[in-house]
Amino acid sequence: MNTENKNTRNSPVNGVKEAAREATQSTASGVQSAGQAAHRVSRAAAVGLQSGQQAVTANAAKAAEAAGSAWTVVKHRKAIAAGTAAAVAGVAGAAFAIGRSTARTQAGPLTRLTGGRI
């Protein structure tokens, strides 16, 4: 019986079985490594997708704010135009008044009272 055990231990079949077992373990560890790598890739993709969604949301909010500001300008365009016209008229009036006061000759109080007749 000892010789049979000895022969069966060193038989080519046992060598093939051992090689198959090692190949199975190697394949299993390779599959596990591939699964872990796929998990890391999917996690990185999820993080990238989330940051992309945040960027799109932020840009959408900025665009909505800009559109709201533009719509406010359009709604109040008549008031803005009237205010601008009033400002231009005020500047022109002030310039005219300053010009008139500097062009006037110096006269005494009696001349000013009589309107320059004396």
C-alpha positions as a Markdown table, in Angstrom:
| # | Residue | x | y | z |
|---|---|---|---|---|
| 1 | Met | 0.0 | 0.0 | 0.0 |
| 2 | Asn | 2.9 | 2.4 | 0.6 |
| 3 | Thr | 4.1 | 1.9 | -2.9 |
| 4 | Glu | 0.7 | 2.8 | -4.3 |
| 5 | Asn | 0.5 | 6.0 | -2.3 |
| 6 | Lys | 4.0 | 6.8 | -3.3 |
| 7 | Asn | 3.2 | 6.1 | -7.0 |
| 8 | Thr | -0.1 | 8.0 | -6.9 |
| 9 | Arg | 1.6 | 11.1 | -5.3 |
| 10 | Asn | 4.1 | 11.4 | -8.1 |
| 11 | Ser | 1.8 | 10.3 | -10.9 |
| 12 | Pro | 1.3 | 12.6 | -13.9 |
| 13 | Val | -2.4 | 12.9 | -13.1 |
| 14 | Asn | -1.6 | 14.5 | -9.8 |
| 15 | Gly | 0.7 | 17.0 | -11.5 |
| 16 | Val | -2.0 | 17.9 | -13.9 |
| 17 | Lys | -4.5 | 18.3 | -11.0 |
| 18 | Glu | -2.0 | 20.5 | -9.2 |
| 19 | Ala | -1.4 | 22.6 | -12.2 |
| 20 | Ala | -5.2 | 22.9 | -12.8 |
| 21 | Arg | -5.7 | 23.9 | -9.1 |
| 22 | Glu | -3.0 | 26.6 | -9.5 |
| 23 | Ala | -4.5 | 27.8 | -12.7 |
| 24 | Thr | -7.9 | 28.0 | -11.1 |
| 25 | Gln | -6.5 | 30.0 | -8.2 |
| 26 | Ser | -4.6 | 32.3 | -10.6 |
| 27 | Thr | -7.7 | 32.8 | -12.7 |
| 28 | Ala | -9.8 | 33.5 | -9.6 |
| 29 | Ser | -7.3 | 36.1 | -8.4 |
| 30 | Gly | -7.1 | 37.6 | -11.9 |
| 31 | Val | -10.9 | 37.8 | -12.0 |
| 32 | Gln | -11.0 | 39.3 | -8.6 |
| 33 | Ser | -8.4 | 41.9 | -9.6 |
| 34 | Ala | -10.3 | 42.8 | -12.7 |
| 35 | Gly | -13.5 | 43.1 | -10.6 |
| 36 | Gln | -11.8 | 45.5 | -8.2 |
| 37 | Ala | -10.4 | 47.5 | -11.1 |
| 38 | Ala | -13.8 | 47.7 | -12.7 |
| 39 | His | -15.2 | 48.8 | -9.4 |
| 40 | Arg | -12.6 | 51.6 | -9.1 |
| 41 | Val | -13.3 | 52.7 | -12.7 |
| 42 | Ser | -17.1 | 52.8 | -12.1 |
| 43 | Arg | -16.5 | 54.8 | -8.9 |
| 44 | Ala | -14.3 | 57.3 | -10.7 |
| 45 | Ala | -16.9 | 57.6 | -13.5 |
| 46 | Ala | -19.6 | 58.2 | -10.9 |
| 47 | Val | -17.5 | 60.9 | -9.3 |
| 48 | Gly | -16.9 | 62.5 | -12.7 |
| 49 | Leu | -20.5 | 62.3 | -13.6 |
| 50 | Gln | -21.5 | 64.0 | -10.3 |
| 51 | Ser | -19.0 | 66.8 | -10.8 |
| 52 | Gly | -20.3 | 67.2 | -14.4 |
| 53 | Gln | -23.9 | 67.5 | -13.1 |
| 54 | Gln | -22.8 | 70.1 | -10.5 |
| 55 | Ala | -21.1 | 72.1 | -13.2 |
| 56 | Val | -24.2 | 72.0 | -15.5 |
| 57 | Thr | -26.4 | 73.0 | -12.6 |
| 58 | Ala | -24.2 | 75.9 | -11.7 |
| 59 | Asn | -24.0 | 77.1 | -15.3 |
| 60 | Ala | -27.8 | 76.7 | -15.7 |
| 61 | Ala | -28.3 | 78.9 | -12.6 |
| 62 | Lys | -26.0 | 81.5 | -14.0 |
| 63 | Ala | -27.7 | 81.5 | -17.3 |
| 64 | Ala | -31.1 | 81.8 | -15.6 |
| 65 | Glu | -29.9 | 84.7 | -13.6 |
| 66 | Ala | -28.5 | 86.5 | -16.7 |
| 67 | Ala | -31.8 | 85.9 | -18.5 |
| 68 | Gly | -33.7 | 87.3 | -15.6 |
| 69 | Ser | -31.6 | 90.4 | -15.6 |
| 70 | Ala | -32.0 | 90.8 | -19.3 |
| 71 | Trp | -35.8 | 90.4 | -19.0 |
| 72 | Thr | -35.9 | 93.1 | -16.2 |
| 73 | Val | -34.0 | 95.5 | -18.6 |
| 74 | Val | -36.5 | 94.7 | -21.4 |
| 75 | Lys | -39.5 | 95.2 | -19.1 |
| 76 | His | -38.3 | 98.5 | -17.8 |
| 77 | Arg | -36.8 | 99.8 | -21.1 |
| 78 | Lys | -39.2 | 102.8 | -21.2 |
| 79 | Ala | -38.3 | 103.9 | -17.7 |
| 80 | Ile | -34.6 | 103.5 | -18.5 |
| 81 | Ala | -35.0 | 105.5 | -21.6 |
| 82 | Ala | -36.9 | 108.3 | -19.8 |
| 83 | Gly | -34.3 | 108.4 | -17.0 |
| 84 | Thr | -31.5 | 108.6 | -19.6 |
| 85 | Ala | -33.3 | 111.4 | -21.4 |
| 86 | Ala | -33.8 | 113.3 | -18.1 |
| 87 | Ala | -30.1 | 112.9 | -17.3 |
| 88 | Val | -29.0 | 114.2 | -20.7 |
| 89 | Ala | -31.4 | 117.2 | -20.3 |
| 90 | Gly | -30.1 | 117.9 | -16.9 |
| 91 | Val | -26.5 | 117.8 | -18.0 |
| 92 | Ala | -27.3 | 120.1 | -21.0 |
| 93 | Gly | -29.2 | 122.5 | -18.7 |
| 94 | Ala | -26.4 | 122.6 | -16.2 |
| 95 | Ala | -23.9 | 123.3 | -19.0 |
| 96 | Phe | -26.1 | 126.1 | -20.4 |
| 97 | Ala | -26.5 | 127.7 | -16.9 |
| 98 | Ile | -22.8 | 127.6 | -16.3 |
| 99 | Gly | -22.0 | 129.1 | -19.6 |
| 100 | Arg | -24.6 | 131.9 | -19.1 |
| 101 | Ser | -23.1 | 132.9 | -15.7 |
| 102 | Thr | -19.6 | 133.1 | -17.0 |
| 103 | Ala | -20.6 | 135.1 | -20.1 |
| 104 | Arg | -22.3 | 137.8 | -18.1 |
| 105 | Thr | -20.4 | 141.0 | -17.5 |
| 106 | Gln | -19.9 | 142.3 | -14.1 |
| 107 | Ala | -22.4 | 145.1 | -13.2 |
| 108 | Gly | -23.3 | 146.9 | -10.1 |
| 109 | Pro | -26.4 | 146.4 | -8.0 |
| 110 | Leu | -28.3 | 149.5 | -9.5 |
| 111 | Thr | -27.6 | 148.3 | -13.0 |
| 112 | Arg | -28.8 | 144.8 | -12.2 |
| 113 | Leu | -31.9 | 146.2 | -10.5 |
| 114 | Thr | -32.9 | 148.3 | -13.5 |
| 115 | Gly | -32.0 | 145.6 | -16.0 |
| 116 | Gly | -29.1 | 147.6 | -17.4 |
| 117 | Arg | -31.0 | 150.8 | -18.2 |
| 118 | Ile | -28.9 | 153.0 | -16.0 |
